[in-house]
Coordinates of C-alpha atoms and ligand atoms in Angstrom, one line a residue:
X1 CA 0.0 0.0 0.0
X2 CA 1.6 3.3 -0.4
X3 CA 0.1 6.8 0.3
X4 CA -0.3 10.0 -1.6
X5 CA -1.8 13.2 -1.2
X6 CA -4.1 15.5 -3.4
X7 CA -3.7 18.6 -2.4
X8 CA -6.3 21.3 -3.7
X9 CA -7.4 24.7 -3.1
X10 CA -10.7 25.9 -4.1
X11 CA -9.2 28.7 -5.4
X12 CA -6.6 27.9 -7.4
X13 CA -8.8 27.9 -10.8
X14 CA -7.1 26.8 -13.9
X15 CA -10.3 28.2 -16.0
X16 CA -13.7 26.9 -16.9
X17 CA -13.8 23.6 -18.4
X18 CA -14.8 24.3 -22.2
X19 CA -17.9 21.3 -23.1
X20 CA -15.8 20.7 -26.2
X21 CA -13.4 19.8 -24.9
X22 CA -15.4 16.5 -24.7
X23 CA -15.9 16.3 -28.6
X24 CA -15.5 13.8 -31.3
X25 CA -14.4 12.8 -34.6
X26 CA -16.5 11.2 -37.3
X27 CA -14.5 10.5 -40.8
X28 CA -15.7 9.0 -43.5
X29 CA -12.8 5.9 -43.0
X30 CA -13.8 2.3 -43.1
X31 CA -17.1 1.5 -41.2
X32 CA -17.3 4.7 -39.1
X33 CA -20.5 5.9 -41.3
X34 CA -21.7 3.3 -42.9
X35 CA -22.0 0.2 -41.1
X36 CA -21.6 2.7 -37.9
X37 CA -24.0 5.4 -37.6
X38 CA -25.7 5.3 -40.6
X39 CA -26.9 1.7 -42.2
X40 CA -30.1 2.1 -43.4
X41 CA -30.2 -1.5 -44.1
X42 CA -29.9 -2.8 -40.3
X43 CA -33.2 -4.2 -37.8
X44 CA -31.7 -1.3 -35.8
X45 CA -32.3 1.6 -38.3
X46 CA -34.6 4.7 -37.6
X47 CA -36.7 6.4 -40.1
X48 CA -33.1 8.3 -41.9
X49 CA -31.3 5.1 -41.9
X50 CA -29.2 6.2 -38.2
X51 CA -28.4 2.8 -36.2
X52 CA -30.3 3.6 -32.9
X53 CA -28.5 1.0 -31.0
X54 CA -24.9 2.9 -31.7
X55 CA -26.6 6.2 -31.5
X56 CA -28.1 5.2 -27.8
X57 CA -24.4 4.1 -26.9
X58 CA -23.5 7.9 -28.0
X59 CA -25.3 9.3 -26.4
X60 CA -24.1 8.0 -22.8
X61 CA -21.0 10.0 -24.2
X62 CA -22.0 13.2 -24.1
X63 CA -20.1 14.3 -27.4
X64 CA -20.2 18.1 -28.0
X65 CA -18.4 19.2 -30.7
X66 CA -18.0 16.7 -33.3
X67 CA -15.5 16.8 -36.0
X68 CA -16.5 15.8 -39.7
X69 CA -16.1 14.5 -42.3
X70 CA -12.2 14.0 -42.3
X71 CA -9.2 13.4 -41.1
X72 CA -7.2 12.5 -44.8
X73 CA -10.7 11.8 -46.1
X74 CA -11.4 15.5 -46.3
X75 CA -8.1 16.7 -48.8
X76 CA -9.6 14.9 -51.7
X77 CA -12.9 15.3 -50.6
X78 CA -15.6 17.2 -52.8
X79 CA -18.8 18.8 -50.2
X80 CA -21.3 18.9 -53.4
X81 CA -20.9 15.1 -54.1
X82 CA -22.5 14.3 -51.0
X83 CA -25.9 16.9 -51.1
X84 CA -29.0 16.7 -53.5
X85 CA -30.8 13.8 -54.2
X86 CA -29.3 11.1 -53.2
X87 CA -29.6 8.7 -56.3
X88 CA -28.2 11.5 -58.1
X89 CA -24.5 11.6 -55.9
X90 CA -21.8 10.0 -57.5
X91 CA -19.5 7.2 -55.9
X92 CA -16.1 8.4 -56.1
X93 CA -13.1 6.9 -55.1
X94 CA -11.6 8.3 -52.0
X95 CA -7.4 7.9 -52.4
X96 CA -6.7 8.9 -48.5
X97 CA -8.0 5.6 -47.8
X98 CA -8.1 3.8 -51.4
X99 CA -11.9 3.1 -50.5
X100 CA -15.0 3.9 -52.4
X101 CA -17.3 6.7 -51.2
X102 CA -21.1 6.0 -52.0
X103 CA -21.8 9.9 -51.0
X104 CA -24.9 8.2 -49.1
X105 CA -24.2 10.4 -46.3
X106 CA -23.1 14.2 -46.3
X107 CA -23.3 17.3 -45.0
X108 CA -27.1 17.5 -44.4
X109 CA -27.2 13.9 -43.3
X110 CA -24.5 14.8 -40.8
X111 CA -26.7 18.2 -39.8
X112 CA -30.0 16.1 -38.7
X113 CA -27.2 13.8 -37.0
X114 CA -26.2 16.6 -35.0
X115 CA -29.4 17.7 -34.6
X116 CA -30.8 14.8 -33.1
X117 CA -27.7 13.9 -30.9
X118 CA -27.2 17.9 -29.6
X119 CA -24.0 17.7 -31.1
X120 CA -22.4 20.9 -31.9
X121 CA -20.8 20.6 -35.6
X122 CA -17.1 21.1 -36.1
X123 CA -16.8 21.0 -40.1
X124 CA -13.2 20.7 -41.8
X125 CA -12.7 22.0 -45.1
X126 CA -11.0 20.7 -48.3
X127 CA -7.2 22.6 -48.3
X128 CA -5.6 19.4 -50.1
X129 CA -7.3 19.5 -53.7
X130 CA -9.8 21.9 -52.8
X131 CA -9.7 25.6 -52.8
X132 CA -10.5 28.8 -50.7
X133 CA -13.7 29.5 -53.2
X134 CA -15.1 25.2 -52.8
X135 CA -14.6 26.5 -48.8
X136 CA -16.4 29.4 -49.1
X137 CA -19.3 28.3 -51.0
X138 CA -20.0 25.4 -48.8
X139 CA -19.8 28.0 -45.8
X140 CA -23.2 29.7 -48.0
X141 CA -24.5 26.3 -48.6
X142 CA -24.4 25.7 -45.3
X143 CA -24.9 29.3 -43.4
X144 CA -26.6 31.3 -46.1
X145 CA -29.7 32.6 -46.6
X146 CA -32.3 32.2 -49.2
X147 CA -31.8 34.5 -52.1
X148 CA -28.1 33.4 -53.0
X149 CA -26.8 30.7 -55.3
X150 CA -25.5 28.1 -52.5
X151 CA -28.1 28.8 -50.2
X152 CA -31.1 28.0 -52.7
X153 CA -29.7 25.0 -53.3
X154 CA -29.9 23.9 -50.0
X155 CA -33.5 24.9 -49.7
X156 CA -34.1 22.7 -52.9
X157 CA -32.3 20.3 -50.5
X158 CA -35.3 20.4 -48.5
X159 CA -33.4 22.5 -45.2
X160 CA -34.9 25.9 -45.3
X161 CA -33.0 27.0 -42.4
X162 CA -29.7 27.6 -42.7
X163 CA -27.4 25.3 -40.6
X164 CA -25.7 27.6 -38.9
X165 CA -22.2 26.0 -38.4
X166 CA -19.8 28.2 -36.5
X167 CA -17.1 25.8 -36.0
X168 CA -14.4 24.9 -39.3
X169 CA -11.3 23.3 -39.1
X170 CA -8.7 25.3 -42.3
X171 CA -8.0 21.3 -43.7
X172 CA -6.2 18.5 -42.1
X173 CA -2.9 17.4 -40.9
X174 CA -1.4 19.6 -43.7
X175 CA 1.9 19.3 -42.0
X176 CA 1.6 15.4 -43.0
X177 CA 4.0 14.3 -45.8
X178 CA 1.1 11.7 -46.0
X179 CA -1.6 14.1 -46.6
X180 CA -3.5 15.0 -50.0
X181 CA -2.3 18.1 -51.1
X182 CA 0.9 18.3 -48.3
X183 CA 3.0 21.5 -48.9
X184 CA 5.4 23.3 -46.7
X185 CA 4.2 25.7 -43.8
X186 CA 4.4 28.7 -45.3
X187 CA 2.3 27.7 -48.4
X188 CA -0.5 26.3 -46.3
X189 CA -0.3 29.1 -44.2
X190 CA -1.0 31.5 -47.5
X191 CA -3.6 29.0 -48.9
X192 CA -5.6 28.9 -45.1
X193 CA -5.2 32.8 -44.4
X194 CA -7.0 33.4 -48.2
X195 CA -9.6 30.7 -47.0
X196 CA -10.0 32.6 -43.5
X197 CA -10.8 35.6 -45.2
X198 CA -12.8 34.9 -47.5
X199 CA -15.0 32.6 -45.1
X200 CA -15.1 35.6 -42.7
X201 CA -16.2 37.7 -44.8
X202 CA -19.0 35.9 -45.8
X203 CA -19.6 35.1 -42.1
X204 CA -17.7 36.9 -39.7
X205 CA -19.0 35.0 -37.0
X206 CA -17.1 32.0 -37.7
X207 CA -14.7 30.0 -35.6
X208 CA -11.7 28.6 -37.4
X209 CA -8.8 26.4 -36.2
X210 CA -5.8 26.0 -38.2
X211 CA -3.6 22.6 -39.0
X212 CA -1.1 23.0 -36.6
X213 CA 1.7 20.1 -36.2
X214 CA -0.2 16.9 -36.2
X215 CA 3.2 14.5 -34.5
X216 CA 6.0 15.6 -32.5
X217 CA 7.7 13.5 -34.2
X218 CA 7.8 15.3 -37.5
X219 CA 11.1 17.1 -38.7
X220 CA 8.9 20.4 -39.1
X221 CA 7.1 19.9 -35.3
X222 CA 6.5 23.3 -33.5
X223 CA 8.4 25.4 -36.5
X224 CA 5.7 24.2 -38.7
X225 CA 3.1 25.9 -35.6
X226 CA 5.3 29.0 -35.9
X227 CA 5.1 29.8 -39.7
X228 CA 1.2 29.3 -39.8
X229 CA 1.0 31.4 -36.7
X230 CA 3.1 33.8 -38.2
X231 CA 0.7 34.0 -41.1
X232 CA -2.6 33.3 -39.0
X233 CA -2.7 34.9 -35.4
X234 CA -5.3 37.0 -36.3
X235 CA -7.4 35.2 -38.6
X236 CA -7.8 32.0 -36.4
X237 CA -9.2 31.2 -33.2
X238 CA -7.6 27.9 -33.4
X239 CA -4.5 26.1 -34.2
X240 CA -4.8 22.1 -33.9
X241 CA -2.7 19.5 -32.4
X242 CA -3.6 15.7 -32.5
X243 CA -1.8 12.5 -30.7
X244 CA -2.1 9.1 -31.3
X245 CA -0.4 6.9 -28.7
X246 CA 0.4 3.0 -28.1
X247 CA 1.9 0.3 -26.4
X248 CA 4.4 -0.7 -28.9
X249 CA 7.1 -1.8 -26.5
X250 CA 4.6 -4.0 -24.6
X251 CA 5.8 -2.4 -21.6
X252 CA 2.9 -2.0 -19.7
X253 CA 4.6 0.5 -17.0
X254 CA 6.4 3.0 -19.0
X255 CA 3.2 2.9 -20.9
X256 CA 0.8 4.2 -18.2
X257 CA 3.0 7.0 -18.0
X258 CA 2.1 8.8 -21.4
X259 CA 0.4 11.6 -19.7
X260 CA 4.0 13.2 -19.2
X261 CA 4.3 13.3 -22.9
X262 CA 0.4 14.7 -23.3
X263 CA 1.1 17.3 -21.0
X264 CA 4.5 18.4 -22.9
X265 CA 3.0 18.5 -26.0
X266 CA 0.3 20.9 -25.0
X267 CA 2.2 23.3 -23.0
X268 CA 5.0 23.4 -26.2
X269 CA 2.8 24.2 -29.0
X270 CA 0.9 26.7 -26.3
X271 CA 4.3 27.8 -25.5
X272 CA 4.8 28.6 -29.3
X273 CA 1.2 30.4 -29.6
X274 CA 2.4 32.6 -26.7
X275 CA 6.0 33.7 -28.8
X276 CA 3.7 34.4 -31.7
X277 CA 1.3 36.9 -29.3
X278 CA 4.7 38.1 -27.9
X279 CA 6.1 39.0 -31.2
X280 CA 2.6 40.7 -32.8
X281 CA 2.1 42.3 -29.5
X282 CA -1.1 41.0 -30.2
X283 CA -3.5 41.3 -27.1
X284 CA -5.1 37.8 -27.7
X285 CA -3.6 34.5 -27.4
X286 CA -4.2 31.5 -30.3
X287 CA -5.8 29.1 -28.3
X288 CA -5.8 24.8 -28.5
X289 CA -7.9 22.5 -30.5
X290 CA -6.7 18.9 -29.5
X291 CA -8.9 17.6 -32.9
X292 CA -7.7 14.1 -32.6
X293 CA -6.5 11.6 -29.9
X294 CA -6.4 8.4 -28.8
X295 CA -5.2 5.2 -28.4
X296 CA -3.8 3.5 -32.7
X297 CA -1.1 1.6 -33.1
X298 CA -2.2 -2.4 -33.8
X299 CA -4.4 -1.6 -36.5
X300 CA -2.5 0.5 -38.3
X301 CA 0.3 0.0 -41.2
X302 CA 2.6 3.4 -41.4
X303 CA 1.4 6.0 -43.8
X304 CA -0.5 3.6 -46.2
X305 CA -3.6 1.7 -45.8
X306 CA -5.1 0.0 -48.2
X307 CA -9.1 0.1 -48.4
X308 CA -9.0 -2.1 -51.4
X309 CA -11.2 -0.4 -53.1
X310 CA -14.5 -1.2 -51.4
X311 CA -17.5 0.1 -49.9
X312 CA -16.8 0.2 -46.2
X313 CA -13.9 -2.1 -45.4
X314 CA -12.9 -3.0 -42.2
X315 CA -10.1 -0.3 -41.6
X316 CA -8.2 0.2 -37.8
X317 CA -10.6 -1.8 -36.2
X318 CA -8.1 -1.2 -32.5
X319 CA -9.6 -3.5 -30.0
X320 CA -9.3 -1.7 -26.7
X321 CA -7.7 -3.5 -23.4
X322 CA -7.5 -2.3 -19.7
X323 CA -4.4 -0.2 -20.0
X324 CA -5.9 1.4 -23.3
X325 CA -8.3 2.8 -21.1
X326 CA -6.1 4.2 -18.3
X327 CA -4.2 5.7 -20.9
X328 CA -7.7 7.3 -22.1
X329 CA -8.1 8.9 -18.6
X330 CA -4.9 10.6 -19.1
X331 CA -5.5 12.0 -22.1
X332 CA -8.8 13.8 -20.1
X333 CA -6.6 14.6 -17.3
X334 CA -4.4 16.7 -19.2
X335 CA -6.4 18.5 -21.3
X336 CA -8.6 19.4 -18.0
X337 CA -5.3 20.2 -16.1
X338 CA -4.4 22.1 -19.6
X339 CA -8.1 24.1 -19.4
X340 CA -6.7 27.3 -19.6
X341 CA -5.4 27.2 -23.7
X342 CA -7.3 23.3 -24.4
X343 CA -10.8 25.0 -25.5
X344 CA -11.1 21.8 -27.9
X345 CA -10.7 18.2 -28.3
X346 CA -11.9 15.5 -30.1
X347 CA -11.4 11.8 -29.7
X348 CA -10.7 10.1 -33.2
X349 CA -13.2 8.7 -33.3
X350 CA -16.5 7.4 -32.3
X351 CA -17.5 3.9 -34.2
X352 CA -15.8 1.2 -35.5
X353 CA -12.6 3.2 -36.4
X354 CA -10.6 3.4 -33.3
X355 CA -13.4 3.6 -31.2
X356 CA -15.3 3.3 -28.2
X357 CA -17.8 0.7 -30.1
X358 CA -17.8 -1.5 -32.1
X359 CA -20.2 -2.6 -34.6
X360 CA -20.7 -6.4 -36.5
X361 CA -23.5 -7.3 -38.5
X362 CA -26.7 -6.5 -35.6
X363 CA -24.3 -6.7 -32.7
X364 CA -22.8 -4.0 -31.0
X365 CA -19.8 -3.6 -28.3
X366 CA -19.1 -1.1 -25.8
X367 CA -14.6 -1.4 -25.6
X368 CA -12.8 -0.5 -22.5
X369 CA -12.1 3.2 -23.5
X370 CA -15.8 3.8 -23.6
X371 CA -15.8 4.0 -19.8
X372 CA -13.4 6.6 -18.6
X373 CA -14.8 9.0 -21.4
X374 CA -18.6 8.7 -19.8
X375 CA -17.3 8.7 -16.0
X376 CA -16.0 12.0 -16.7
X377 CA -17.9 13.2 -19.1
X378 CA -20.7 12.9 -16.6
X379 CA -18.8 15.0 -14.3
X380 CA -17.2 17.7 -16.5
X381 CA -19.1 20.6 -15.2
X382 CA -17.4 23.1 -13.9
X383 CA -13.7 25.2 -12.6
X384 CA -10.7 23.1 -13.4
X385 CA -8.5 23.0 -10.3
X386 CA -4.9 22.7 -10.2
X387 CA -4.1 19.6 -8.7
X388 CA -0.6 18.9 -6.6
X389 CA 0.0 15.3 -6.2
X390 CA 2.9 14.1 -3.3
X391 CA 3.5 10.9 -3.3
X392 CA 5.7 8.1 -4.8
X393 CA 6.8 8.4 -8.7
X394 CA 7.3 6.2 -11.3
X395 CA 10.3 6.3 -13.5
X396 CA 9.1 5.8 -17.1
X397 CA 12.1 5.3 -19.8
X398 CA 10.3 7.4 -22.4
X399 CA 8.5 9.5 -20.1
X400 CA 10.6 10.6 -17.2
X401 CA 9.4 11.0 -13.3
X402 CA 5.8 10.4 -13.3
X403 CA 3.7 11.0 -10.1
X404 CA 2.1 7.5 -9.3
X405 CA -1.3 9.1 -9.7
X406 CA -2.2 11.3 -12.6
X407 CA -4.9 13.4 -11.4
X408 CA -7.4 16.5 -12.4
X409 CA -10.3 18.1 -10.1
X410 CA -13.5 20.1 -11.3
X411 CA -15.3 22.7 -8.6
X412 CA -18.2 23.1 -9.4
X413 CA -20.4 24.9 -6.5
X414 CA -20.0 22.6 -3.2
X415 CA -19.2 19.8 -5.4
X416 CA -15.6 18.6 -6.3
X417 CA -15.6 15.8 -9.0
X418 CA -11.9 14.3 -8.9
X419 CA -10.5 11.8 -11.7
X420 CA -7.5 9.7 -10.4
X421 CA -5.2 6.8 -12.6
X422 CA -3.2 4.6 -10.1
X423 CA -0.4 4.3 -12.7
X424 CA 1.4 1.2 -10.9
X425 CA 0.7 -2.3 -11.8
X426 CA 0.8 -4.4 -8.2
X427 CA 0.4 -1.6 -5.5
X428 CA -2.9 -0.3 -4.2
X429 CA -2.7 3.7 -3.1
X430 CA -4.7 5.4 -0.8
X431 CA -5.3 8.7 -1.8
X432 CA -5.6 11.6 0.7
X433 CA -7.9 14.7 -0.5
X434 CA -7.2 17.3 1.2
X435 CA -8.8 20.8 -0.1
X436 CA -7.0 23.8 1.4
X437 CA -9.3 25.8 2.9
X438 CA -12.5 23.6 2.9
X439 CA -13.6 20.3 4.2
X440 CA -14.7 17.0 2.6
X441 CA -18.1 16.2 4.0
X442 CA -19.2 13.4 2.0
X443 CA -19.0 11.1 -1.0
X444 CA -22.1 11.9 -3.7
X445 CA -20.8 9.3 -6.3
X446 CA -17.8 7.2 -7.4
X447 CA -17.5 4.8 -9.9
X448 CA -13.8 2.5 -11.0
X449 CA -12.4 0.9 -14.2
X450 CA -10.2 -1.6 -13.1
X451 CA -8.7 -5.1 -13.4
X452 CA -5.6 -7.2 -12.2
X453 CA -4.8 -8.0 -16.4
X454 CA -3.9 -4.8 -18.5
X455 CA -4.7 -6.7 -21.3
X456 CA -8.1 -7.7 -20.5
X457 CA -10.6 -6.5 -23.5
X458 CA -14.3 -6.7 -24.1
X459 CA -15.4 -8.6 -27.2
X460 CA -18.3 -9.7 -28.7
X461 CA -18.2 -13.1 -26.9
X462 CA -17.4 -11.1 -23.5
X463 CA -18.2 -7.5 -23.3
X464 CA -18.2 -7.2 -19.9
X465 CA -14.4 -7.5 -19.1
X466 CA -13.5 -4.1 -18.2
X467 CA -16.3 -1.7 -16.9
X468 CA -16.8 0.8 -14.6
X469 CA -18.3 -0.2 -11.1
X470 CA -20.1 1.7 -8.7
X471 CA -17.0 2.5 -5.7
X472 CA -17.5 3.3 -2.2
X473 CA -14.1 2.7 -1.0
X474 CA -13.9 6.1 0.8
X475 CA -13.5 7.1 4.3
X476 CA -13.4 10.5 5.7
X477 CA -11.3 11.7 8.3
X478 CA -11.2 15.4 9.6
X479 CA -12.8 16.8 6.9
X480 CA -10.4 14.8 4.3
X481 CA -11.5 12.4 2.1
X482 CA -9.1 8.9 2.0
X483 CA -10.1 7.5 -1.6
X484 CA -8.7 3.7 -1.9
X485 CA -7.7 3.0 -5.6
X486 CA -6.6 -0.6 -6.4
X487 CA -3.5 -1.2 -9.0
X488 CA -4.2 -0.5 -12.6
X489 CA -7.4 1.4 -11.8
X490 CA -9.2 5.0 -12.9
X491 CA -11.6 6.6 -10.2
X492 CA -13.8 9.2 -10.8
X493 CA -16.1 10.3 -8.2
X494 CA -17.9 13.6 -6.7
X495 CA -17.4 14.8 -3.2
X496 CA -18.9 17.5 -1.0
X497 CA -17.3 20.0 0.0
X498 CA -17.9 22.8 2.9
X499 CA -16.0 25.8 2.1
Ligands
AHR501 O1 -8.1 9.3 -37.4 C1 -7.5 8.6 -38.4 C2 -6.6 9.5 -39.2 O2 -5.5 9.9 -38.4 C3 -7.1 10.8 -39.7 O3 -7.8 10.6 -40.9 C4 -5.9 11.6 -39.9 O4 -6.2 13.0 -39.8 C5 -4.9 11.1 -38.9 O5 -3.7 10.8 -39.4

């Protein structure tokens, strides 16, 4: 058993936690649309061809912003193949993923999606093959108003309204030697800024992120972030930063330590956004939009995958184990302890494609990820706190010291929700909360993902292998809560506090 403190203080606020920073990703990549939330064919189908059973699962999820329709898919991507009548849209064949496209499912598809899940829409635009004008007129498509070109079309559409999206991503990974339509910083930066403006001035109301450096482990990481800054500090809101991470070592312990490297990537590219502001003398500061993460590295081949052609193949299908979803938890963890310049973030993604579920034939899973992101989803109301952890660390060989816990805290009122990874893989801890200030007067709700088998995974034979649990091992003593968290677990849990 070893012990470690929380220490907190009511009023040392990081900022308000920003919803989206619980957002998603949905690409049109494998089975993530069809076969995942849209298979008008399945027992399971509502009356516009949504799977209910997936879009129930969802739901539990609490998605806010969610991010479409690419990822790679989007630089070769062509918005006006997938409106109108739909026996009209052509299949095309999509060369980020050598897959075919049907077209069964765009833009206003994806509108009565978000409609009907209270997702808030986070569009990315074409900046591969496509140009500033394609990204402008889908802007009126979507956000005009009757009496214009783009717009009418949409009302022959059937939506009368207009959509209203404020949210749009200036392309994808452009940084990516991979990517459709890759060029150096300074030429994206040029192509994005003429896009800004001319999507501004059509609606200055708009949000936009730019492609910021999409792995640290490029040659052009953070210089790439400086050049588009450069160009874009005051035509973006945004700049991106995505981070796929994996066991490839199979070492379980230097593994659960990632959160180091999460953190350092944040507060680097923030730390660039700040030179930028610096240098303008620019009052306002570029802030973060964390547009994909997770866990990828089984299912996936290097730069190339191969769709073969078809309609909906099975691509990076990542089965999800125990440590997976600790590493999950840390990913949440940082961006809360990170609330201050992480205003967005969406996990890649959200069906079948490195996901939470998993779809096949009728059937549907729930994988181990899927529970950290609703325990604190649930909870994400609220002040982030900083957090100070003393206790024992870990040493990681990639990552450095790491405290044995990886923690964050939201205040919100009376109530404190805290989320806690036990990083070690044999030692229980108890965990002391102690709120500066304040008292702990009792437990409202706690719930554990945990396991003695990092490897454990839910399938379709099993799916109940790693899930949270209802936890009540609490005690209070002098106004402090004592929270015991087996090895290899994630707590989250709401106390009550007396200030
Ligand atoms: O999420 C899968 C892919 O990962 C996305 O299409 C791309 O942006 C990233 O490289």
């Amino acid at each position: 058993m070893q012990n470690t403190t929380l220490h907190i203080h009511p009023s040392f606020a990081i900022s308000p936690v920003d919803e989206r920073v619980f957002g998603g990703f949905l690409e049109h990549l494998g089975r993530a649309v069809y076969q995942g939330v849209y298979e008008p064919d399945s027992p399971h189908a509502d009356e516009q061809g949504c799977r209910t059973d997936v879009l129930e699962a969802l739901r539990r999820l609490k998605f806010t912003a969610m991010r479409y329709p690419g990822g790679n898919f989007v630089s070769g991507y062509d918005w006006v193949d997938g409106v109108g009548p739909r026996d009209e849209r052509p299949t095309k064949v999509d060369l980020a993923w050598q897959s075919l496209e049907p077209n069964q499912f765009g833009t206003n598809e994806f509108m009565d999606l978000c409609r009907k899940m209270d997702w808030t829409p986070m569009m990315a635009v074409n900046l591969g093959t496509g140009t500033p004008a394609e990204a402008r007129n889908w802007l009126e498509y979507c956000n005009g108003k009757a009496g214009s070109y783009w717009a009418d079309k949409r009302v022959e559409h059937g939506y009368a309204d207009p959509h209203d999206i404020r949210l749009w991503c200036l392309g994808n990974e452009m940084d990516g030697p991979w990517q459709i339509g890759h060029v150096p910083a300074q030429e994206y930066a040029i192509r994005a800024q003429q896009t800004a403006r001319l999507m501004k001035m059509f609606d200055p109301s708009v949000e936009l992120v730019a492609c910021g450096s999409c792995a640290t482990t490029l040659p052009s990481y953070l210089e790439w972030d400086r050049t588009v800054l450069e160009y874009l500090h005051k035509d973006v809101e945004y700049i991106s930063l995505h981070s796929y991470v994996g066991n490839e070592k199979d070492d379980t312990e230097d593994y659960l330590c990632v959160g180091n490297a999460i953190d350092k990537q944040i507060e680097e590219l923030d730390s660039v956004c700040s030179y930028v502001a610096a240098r303008k003398r620019a009052k306002r500061k570029v802030k973060l939009s964390f547009d994909e993460w997770n866990v990828w590295y089984r299912a996936r081949t290097g730069d190339h995958v191969d769709g073969h052609n078809k309609l909906a193949p099975h691509l990076l299908e990542e089965v999800y184990n125990l440590e997976d979803a600790l590493v999950v938890a840390q990913f949440l963890n940082s961006f809360i302890r990170h609330a201050d310049s992480v205003k967005i973030a969406n996990l890649a993604q959200i069906v079948n494609v490195i996901a939470p579920i998993l779809t096949l034939g009728d059937k549907m899973i729930l994988q181990s990820i899927f529970y950290p992101i609703e325990m604190m989803a649930k909870r994400r109301e609220g002040i982030a706190l900083q957090t100070r952890i003393e206790g024992p660390k870990v040493h990681s060989k990639t990552h450095g010291d790491a405290a044995g816990v990886d923690a964050s805290a939201i205040l919100n009122g009376k109530n404190l929700s805290v989320f806690l990874v036990n990083r070690s893989l044999d030692k229980e801890v108890d965990v002391l909360v102690d709120v500066a200030g304040g008292k702990v007067v009792k437990r409202i709700d706690g719930e554990i993902v945990t396991g003695s088998d990092p490897k454990a995974a839910n399938g379709f034979e099993d799916q109940s292998l790693v899930v949270s649990n209802c936890y009540d091992e609490i005690c209070f003593t002098e106004g402090r809560a004592v929270i015991n968290l087996p090895p290899l677990s994630f707590f989250a849990g709401t106390l009550e506090l007396s200030l």
